[in-house]
PDB file of C-alpha atoms (C1' of nucleotides) in Angstrom:
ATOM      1  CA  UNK A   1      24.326  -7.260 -10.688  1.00 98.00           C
ATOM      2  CA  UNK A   2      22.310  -5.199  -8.788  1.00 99.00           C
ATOM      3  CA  UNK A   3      20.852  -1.706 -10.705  1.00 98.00           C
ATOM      4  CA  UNK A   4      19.750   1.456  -9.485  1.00 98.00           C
ATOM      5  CA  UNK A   5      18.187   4.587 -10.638  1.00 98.00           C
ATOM      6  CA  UNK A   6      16.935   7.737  -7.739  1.00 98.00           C
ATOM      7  CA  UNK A   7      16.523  11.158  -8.827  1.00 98.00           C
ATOM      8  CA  UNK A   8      17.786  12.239  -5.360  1.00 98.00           C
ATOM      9  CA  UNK A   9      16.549  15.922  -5.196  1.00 98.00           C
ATOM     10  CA  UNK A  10      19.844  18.003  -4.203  1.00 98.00           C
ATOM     11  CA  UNK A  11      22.673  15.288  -3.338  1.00 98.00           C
ATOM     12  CA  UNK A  12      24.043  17.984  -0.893  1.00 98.00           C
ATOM     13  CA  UNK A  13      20.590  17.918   1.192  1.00 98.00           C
ATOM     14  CA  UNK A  14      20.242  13.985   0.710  1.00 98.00           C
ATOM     15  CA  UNK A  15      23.945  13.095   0.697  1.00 98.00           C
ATOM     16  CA  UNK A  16      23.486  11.181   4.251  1.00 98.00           C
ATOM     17  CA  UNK A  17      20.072   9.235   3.189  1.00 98.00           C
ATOM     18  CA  UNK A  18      21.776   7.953   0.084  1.00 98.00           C
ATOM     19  CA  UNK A  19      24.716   6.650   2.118  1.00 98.00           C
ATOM     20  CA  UNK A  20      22.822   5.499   4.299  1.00 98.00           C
ATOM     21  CA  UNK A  21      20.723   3.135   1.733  1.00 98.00           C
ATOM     22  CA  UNK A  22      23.731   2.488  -0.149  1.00 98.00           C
ATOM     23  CA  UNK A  23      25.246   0.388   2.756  1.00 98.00           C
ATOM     24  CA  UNK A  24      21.650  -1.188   3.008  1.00 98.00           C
ATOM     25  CA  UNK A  25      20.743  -1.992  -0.302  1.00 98.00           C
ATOM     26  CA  UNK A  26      24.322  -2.321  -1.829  1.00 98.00           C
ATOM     27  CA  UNK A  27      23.745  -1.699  -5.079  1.00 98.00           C
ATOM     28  CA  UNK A  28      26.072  -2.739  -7.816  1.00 98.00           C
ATOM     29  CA  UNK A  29      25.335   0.432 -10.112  1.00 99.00           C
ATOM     30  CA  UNK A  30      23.670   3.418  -8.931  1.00 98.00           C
ATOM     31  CA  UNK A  31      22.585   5.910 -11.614  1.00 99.00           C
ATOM     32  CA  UNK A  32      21.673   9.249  -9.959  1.00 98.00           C
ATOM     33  CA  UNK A  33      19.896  12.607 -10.853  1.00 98.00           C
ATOM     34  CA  UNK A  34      19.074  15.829  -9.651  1.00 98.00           C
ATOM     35  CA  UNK A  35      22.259  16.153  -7.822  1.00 98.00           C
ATOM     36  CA  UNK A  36      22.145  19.699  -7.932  1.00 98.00           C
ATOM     37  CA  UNK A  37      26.702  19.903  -7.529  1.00 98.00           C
ATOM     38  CA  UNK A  38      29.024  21.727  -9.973  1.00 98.00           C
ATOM     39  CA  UNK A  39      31.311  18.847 -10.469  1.00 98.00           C
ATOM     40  CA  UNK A  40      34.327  20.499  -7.887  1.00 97.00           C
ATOM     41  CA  UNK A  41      31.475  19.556  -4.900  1.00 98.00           C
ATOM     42  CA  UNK A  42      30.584  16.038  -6.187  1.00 98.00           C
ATOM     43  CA  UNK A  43      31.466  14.473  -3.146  1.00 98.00           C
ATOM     44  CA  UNK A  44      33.478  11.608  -4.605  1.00 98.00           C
ATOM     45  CA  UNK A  45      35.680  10.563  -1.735  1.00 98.00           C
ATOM     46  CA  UNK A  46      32.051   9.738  -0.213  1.00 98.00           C
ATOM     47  CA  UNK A  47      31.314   7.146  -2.052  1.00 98.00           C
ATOM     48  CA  UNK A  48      35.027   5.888  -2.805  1.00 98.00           C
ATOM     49  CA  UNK A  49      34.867   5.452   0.953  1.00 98.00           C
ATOM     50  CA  UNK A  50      32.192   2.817   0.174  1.00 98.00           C
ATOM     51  CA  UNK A  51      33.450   1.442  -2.888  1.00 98.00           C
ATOM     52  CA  UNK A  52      32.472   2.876  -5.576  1.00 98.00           C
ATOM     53  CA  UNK A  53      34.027   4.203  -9.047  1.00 98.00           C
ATOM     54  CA  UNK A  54      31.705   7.808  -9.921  1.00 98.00           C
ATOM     55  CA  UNK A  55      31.340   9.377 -13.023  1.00 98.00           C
ATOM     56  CA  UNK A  56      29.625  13.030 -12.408  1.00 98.00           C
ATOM     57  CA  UNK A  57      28.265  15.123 -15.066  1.00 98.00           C
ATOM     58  CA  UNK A  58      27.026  18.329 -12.958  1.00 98.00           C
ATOM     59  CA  UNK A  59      26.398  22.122 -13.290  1.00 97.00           C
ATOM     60  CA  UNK A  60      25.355  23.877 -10.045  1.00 95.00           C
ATOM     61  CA  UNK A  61      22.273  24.813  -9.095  1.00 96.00           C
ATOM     62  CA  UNK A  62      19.822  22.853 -11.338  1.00 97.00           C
ATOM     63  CA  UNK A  63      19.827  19.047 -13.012  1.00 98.00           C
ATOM     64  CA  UNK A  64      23.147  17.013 -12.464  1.00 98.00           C
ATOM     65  CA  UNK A  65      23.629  13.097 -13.310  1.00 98.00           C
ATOM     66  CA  UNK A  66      26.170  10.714 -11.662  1.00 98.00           C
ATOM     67  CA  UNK A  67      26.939   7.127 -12.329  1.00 98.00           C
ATOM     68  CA  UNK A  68      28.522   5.386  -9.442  1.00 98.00           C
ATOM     69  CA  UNK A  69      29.917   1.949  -9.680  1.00 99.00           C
ATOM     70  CA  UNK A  70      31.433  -1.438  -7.984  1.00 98.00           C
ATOM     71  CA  UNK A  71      32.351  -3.650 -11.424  1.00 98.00           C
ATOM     72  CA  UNK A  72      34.280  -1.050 -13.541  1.00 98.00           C
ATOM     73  CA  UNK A  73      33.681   2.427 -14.882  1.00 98.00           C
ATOM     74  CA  UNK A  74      34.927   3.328 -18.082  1.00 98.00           C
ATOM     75  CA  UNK A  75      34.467   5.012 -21.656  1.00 98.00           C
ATOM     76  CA  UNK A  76      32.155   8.065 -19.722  1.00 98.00           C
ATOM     77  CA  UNK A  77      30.384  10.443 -22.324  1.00 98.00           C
ATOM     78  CA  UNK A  78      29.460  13.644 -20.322  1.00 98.00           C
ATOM     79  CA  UNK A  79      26.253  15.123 -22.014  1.00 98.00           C
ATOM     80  CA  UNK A  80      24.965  13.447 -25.563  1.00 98.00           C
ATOM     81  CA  UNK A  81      27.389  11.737 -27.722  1.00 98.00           C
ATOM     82  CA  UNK A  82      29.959  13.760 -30.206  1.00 98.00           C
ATOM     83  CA  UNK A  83      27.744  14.928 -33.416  1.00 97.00           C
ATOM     84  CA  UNK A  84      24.690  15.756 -31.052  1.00 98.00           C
ATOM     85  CA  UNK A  85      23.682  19.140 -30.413  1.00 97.00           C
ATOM     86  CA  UNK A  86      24.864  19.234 -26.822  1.00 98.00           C
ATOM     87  CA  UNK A  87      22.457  19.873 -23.972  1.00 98.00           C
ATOM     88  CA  UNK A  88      23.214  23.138 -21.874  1.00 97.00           C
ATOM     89  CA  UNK A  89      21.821  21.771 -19.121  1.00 98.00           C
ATOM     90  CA  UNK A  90      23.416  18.547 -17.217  1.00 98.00           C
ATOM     91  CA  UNK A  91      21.179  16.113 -17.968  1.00 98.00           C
ATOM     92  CA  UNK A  92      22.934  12.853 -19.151  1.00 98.00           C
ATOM     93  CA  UNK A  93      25.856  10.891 -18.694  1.00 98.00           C
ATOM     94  CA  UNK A  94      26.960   7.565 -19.964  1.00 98.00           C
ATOM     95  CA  UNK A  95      29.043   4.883 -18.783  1.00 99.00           C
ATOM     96  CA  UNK A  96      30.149   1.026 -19.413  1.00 99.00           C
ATOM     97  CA  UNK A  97      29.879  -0.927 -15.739  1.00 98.00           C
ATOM     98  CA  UNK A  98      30.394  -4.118 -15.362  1.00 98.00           C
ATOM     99  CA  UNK A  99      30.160  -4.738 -19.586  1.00 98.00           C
ATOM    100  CA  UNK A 100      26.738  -2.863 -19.424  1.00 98.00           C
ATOM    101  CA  UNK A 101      26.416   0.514 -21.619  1.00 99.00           C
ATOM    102  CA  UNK A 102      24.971   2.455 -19.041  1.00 99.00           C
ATOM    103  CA  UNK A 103      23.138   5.934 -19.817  1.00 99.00           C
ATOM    104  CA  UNK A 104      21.668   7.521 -16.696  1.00 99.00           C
ATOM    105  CA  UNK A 105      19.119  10.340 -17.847  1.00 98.00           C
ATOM    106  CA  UNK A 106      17.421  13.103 -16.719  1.00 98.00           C
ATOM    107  CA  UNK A 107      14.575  13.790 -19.169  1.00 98.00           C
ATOM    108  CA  UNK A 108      13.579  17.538 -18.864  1.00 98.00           C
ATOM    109  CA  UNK A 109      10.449  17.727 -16.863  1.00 98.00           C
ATOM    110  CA  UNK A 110       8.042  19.852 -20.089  1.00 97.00           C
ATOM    111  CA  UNK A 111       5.933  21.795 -17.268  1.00 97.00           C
ATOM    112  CA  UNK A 112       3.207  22.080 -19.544  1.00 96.00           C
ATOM    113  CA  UNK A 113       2.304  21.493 -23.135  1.00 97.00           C
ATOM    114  CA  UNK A 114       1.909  25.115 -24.572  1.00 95.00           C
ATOM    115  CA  UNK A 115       5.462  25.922 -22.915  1.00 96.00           C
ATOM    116  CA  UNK A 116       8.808  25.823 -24.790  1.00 96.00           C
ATOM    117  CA  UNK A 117      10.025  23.510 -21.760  1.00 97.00           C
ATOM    118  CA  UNK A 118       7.762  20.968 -23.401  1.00 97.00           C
ATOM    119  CA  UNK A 119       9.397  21.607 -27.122  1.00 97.00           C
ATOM    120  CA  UNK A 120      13.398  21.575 -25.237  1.00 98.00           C
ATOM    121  CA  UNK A 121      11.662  17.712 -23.631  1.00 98.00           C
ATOM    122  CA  UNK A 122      10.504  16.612 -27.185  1.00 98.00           C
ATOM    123  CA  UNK A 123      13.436  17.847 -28.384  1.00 98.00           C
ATOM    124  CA  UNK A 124      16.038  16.306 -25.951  1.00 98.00           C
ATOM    125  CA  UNK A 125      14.270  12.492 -26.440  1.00 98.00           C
ATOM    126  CA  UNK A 126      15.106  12.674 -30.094  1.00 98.00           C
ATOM    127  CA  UNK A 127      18.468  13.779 -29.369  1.00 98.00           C
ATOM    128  CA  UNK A 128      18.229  10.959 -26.328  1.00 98.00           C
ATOM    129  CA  UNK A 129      17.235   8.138 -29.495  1.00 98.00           C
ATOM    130  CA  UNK A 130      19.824  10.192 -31.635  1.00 98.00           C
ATOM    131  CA  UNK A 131      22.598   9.315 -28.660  1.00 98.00           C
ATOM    132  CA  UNK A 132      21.816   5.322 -27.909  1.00 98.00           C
ATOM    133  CA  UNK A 133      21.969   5.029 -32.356  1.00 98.00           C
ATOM    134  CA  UNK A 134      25.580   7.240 -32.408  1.00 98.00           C
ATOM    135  CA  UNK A 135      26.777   5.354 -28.749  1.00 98.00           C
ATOM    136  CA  UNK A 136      25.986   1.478 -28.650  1.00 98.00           C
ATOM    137  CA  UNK A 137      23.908  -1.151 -30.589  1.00 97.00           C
ATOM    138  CA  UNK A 138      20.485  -2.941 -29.410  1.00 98.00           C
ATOM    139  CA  UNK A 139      22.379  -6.176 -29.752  1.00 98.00           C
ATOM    140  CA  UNK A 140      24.647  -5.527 -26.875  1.00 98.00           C
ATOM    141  CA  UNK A 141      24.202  -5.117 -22.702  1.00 98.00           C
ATOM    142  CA  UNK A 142      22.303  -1.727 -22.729  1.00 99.00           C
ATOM    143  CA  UNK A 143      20.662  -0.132 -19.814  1.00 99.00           C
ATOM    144  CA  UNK A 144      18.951   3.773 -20.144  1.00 99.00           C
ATOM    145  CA  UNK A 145      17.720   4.465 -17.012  1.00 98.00           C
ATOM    146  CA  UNK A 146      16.627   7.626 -15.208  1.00 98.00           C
ATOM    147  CA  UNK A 147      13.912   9.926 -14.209  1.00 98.00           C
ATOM    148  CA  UNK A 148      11.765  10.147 -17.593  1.00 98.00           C
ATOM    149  CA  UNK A 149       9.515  12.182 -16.531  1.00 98.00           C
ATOM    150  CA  UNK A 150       6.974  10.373 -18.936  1.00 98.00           C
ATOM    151  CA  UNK A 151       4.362   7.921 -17.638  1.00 98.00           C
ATOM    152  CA  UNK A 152       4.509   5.088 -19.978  1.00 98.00           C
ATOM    153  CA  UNK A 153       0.415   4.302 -19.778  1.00 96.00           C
ATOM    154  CA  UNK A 154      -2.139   5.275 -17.508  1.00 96.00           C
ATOM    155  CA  UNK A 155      -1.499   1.958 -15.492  1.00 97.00           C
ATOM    156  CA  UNK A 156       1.458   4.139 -14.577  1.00 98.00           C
ATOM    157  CA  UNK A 157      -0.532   7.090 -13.340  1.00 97.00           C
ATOM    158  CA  UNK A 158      -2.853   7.313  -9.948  1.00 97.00           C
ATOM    159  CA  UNK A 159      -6.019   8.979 -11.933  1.00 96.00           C
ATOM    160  CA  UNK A 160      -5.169   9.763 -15.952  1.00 96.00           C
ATOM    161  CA  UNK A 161      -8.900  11.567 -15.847  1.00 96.00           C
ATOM    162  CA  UNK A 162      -7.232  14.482 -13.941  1.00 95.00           C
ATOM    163  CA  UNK A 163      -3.961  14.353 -16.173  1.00 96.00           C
ATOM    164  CA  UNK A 164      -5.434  15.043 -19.366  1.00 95.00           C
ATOM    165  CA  UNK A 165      -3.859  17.343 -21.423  1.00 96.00           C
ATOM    166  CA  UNK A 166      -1.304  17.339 -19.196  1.00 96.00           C
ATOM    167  CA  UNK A 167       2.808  16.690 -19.463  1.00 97.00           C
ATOM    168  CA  UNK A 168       4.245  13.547 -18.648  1.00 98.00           C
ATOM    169  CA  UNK A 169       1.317  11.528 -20.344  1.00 98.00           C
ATOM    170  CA  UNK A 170       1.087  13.694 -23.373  1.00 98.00           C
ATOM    171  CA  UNK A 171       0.807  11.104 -26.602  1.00 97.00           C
ATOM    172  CA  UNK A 172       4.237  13.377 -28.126  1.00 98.00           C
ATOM    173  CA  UNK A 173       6.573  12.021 -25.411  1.00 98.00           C
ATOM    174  CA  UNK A 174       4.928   8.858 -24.798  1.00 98.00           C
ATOM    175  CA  UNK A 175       5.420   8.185 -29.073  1.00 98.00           C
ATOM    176  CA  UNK A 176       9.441   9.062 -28.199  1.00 98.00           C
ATOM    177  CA  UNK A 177       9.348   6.341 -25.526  1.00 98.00           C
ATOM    178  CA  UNK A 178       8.176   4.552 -27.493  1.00 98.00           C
ATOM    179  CA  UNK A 179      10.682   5.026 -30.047  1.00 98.00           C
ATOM    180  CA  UNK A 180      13.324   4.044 -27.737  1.00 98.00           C
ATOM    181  CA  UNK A 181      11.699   0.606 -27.067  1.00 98.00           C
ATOM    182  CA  UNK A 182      11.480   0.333 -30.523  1.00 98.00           C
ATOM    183  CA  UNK A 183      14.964   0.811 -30.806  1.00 98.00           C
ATOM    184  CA  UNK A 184      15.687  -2.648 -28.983  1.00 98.00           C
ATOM    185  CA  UNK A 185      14.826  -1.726 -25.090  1.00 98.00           C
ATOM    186  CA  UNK A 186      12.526  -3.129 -22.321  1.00 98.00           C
ATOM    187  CA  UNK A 187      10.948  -1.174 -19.568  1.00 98.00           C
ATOM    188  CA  UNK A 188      12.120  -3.725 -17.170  1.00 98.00           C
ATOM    189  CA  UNK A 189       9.647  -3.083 -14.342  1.00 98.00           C
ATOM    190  CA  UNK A 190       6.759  -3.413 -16.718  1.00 98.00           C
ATOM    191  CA  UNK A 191       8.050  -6.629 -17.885  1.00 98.00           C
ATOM    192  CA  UNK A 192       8.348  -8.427 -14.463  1.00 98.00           C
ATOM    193  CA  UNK A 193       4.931  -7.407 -13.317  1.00 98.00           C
ATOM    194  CA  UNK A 194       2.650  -6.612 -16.363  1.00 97.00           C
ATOM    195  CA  UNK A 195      -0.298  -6.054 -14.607  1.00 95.00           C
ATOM    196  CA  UNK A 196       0.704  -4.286 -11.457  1.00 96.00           C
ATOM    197  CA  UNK A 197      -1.201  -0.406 -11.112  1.00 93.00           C
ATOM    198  CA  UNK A 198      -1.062   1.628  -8.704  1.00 95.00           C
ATOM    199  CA  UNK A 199       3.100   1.549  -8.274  1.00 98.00           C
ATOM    200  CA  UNK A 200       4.729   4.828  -8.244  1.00 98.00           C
ATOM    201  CA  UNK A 201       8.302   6.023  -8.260  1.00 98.00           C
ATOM    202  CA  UNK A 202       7.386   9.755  -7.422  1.00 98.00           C
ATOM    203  CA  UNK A 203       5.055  11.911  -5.749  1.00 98.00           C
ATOM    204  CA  UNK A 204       4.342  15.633  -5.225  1.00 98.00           C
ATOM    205  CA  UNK A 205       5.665  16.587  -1.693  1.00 97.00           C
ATOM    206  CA  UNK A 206       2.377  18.772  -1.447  1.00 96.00           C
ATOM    207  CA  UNK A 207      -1.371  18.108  -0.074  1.00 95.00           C
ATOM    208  CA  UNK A 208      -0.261  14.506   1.416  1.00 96.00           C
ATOM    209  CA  UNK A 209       0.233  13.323  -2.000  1.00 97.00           C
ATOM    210  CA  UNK A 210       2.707  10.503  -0.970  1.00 97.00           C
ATOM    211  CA  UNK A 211       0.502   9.014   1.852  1.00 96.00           C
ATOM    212  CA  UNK A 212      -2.926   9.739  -0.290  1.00 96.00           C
ATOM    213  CA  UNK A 213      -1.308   7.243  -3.241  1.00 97.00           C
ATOM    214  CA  UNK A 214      -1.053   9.803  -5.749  1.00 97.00           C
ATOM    215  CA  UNK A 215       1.707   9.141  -7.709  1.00 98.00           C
ATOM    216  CA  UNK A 216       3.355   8.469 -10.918  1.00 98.00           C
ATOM    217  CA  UNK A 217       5.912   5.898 -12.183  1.00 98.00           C
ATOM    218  CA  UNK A 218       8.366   7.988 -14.299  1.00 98.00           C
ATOM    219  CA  UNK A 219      11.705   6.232 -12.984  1.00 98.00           C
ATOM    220  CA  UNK A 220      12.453   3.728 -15.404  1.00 98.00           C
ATOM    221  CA  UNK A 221      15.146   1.310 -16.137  1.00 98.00           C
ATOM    222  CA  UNK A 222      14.995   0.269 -19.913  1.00 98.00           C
ATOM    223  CA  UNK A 223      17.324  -2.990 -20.682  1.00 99.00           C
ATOM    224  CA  UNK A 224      18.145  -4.306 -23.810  1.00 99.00           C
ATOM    225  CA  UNK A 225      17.186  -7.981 -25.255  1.00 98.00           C
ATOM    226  CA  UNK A 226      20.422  -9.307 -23.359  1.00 98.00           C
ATOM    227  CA  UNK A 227      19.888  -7.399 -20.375  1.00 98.00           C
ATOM    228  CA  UNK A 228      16.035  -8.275 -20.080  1.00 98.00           C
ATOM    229  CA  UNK A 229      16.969 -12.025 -20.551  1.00 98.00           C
ATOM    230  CA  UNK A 230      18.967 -11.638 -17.289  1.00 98.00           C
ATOM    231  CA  UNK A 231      16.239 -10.220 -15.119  1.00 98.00           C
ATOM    232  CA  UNK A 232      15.698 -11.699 -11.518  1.00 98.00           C
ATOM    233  CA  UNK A 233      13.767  -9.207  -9.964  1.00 97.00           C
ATOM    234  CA  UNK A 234      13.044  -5.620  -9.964  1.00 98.00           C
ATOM    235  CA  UNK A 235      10.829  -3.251  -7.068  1.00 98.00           C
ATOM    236  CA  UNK A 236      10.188   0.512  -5.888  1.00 98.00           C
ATOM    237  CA  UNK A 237      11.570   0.979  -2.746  1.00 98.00           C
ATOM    238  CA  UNK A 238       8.663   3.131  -1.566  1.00 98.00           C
ATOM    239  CA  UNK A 239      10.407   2.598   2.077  1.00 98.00           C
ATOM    240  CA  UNK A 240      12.676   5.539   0.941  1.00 98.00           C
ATOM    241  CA  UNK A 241      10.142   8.412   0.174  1.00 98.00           C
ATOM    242  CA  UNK A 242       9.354   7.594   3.847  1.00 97.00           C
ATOM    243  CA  UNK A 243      10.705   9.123   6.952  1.00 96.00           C
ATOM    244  CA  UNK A 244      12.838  12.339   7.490  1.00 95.00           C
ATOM    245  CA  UNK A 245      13.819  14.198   4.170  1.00 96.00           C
ATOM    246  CA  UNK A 246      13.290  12.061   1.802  1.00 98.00           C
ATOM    247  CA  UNK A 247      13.654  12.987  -2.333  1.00 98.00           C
ATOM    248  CA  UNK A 248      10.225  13.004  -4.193  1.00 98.00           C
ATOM    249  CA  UNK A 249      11.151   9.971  -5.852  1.00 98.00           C
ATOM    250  CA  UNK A 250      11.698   6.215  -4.744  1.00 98.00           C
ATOM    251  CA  UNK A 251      14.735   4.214  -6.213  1.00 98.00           C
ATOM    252  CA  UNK A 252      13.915   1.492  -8.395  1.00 98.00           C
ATOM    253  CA  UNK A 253      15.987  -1.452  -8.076  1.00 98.00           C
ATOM    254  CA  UNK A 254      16.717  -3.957 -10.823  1.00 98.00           C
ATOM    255  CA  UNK A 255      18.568  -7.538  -9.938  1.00 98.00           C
ATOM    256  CA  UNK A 256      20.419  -9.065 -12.994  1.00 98.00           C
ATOM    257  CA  UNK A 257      21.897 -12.255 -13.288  1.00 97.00           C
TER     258      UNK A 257
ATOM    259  C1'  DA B   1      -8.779  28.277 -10.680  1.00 78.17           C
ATOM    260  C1'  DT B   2      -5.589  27.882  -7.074  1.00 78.17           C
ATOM    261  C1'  DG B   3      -2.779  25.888  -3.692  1.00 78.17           C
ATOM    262  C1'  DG B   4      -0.447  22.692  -1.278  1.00 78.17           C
ATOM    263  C1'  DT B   5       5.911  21.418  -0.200  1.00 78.17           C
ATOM    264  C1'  DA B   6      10.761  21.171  -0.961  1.00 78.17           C
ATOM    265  C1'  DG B   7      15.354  22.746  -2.687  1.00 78.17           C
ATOM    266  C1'  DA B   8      18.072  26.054  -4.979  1.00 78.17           C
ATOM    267  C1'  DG B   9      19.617  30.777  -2.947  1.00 78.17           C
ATOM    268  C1'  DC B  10      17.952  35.354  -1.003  1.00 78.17           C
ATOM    269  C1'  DA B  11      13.841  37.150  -5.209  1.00 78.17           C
ATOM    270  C1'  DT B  12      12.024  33.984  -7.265  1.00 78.17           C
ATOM    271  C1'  DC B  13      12.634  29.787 -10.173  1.00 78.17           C
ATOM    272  C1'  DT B  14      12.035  24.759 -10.709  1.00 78.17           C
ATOM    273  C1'  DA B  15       9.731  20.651  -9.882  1.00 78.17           C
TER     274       DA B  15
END
DNA sequence: ATGGTAGAGCATCTA
């Protein structure tokens, strides 16, 4: 079972690229954000065309998750689970595909740590943690996936000198991370290739960023104990930040057995 | 310290 997560960056302006590497890569699961659609322009029929099953959780002009799907798609929670404070913003949705509880994410970016962006991203992980406890159990086939925008250690950042005291490395979010690993998950690219560096999922459009290396790796698929025993293989395809258009992230692809 | 680009939508806001 093949597993995908790409913060796409406006579906409408991407919606051909993503076809496109959909009939390429053929993923099994694709776990999307940024689509930037109210749900009424989720183009659906799209990607029912190529086989999938979507789940869309969207609200216009900002944030927007989808879960699309070729082995089942049932039991969707739009937003955080009942008994959460819900999210205004359209940041998570959660599905079971293929008998895996999947919960694509779209952490809230923080924009800097003396802004109240950064207390709404502290904020929403907790509720995040809060969800996976009220939703599903460690013990069974869990996947949280998404753009995190949280670099799990400096290996995961091109230079953490010029990122100090900075968001996405900030100790706060990295301790919630951390609590979600805790909680029973894997950061499944980490696990495959513990030493790697220098392997990004995103980078700024601006100054060359993309060609100069300077990225992050803040698109993460987190499996549970289950899930993690099933792993085959897992890369960023860094072909498709390439080319014409492209989002400001890569997709990261996880293979399970 | 700022700016560089891209996408929303049409003045800026968000990333």
């Amino acid at each position: 079972m093949r597993v995908v997560t790409w913060n796409v960056n406006s579906l409408r302006a991407r919606l051909e690229r993503v076809e496109e590497w959909l009939r390429e890569v053929q993923p099994d699961v694709l776990c999307m954000q940024e689509t930037k659609l109210a749900d009424d322009a989720f183009p659906a029929l799209t990607f029912e065309a190529l086989g999938y099953e979507c789940a869309h959780h969207g609200q216009g002009q900002w944030n927007g998750v989808a879960i699309l799907s070729k082995v089942g798609l049932s039991d969707v929670v739009a937003n955080f689970a009942p008994g959460i404070e819900p999210d205004p913003d359209a940041r998570v949705i959660t599905a079971t595909c293929g008998g895996v509880r999947v919960t694509c994410c779209y952490v809230p970016n923080g924009r800097s740590l003396d802004d109240d962006h950064y207390v709404y991203k502290l904020s929403w992980l907790d509720r995040l943690h809060a969800h996976l406890l009220a939703d599903t159990d460690p013990g069974a086939d869990v996947i949280v996936t998404g753009d995190f925008n949280i670099a799990p250690d400096d290996r995961d950042v091109y230079d953490p000198a010029k990122l100090v005291g900075a968001t996405h490395v900030s100790e706060p979010e990295r301790e919630r991370l951390q609590t979600l690993l805790d909680w029973g998950l894997v950061d499944l690219f980490r696990h495959q290739y513990p030493d790697a560096a220098s392997v990004y999922s995103w980078w700024d459009y601006r100054a060359g960023d993309f060609h100069q290396g300077r990225g992050l790796r803040i698109d993460l698929v987190l499996g549970s104990r289950s899930v993690t025993d099933r792993l085959e293989w897992s890369t960023v395809d860094r072909n498709a930040r390439k080319g014409q258009s492209p989002s400001d992230h890569a997709p990261v692809i996880v293979d399970l057995a």
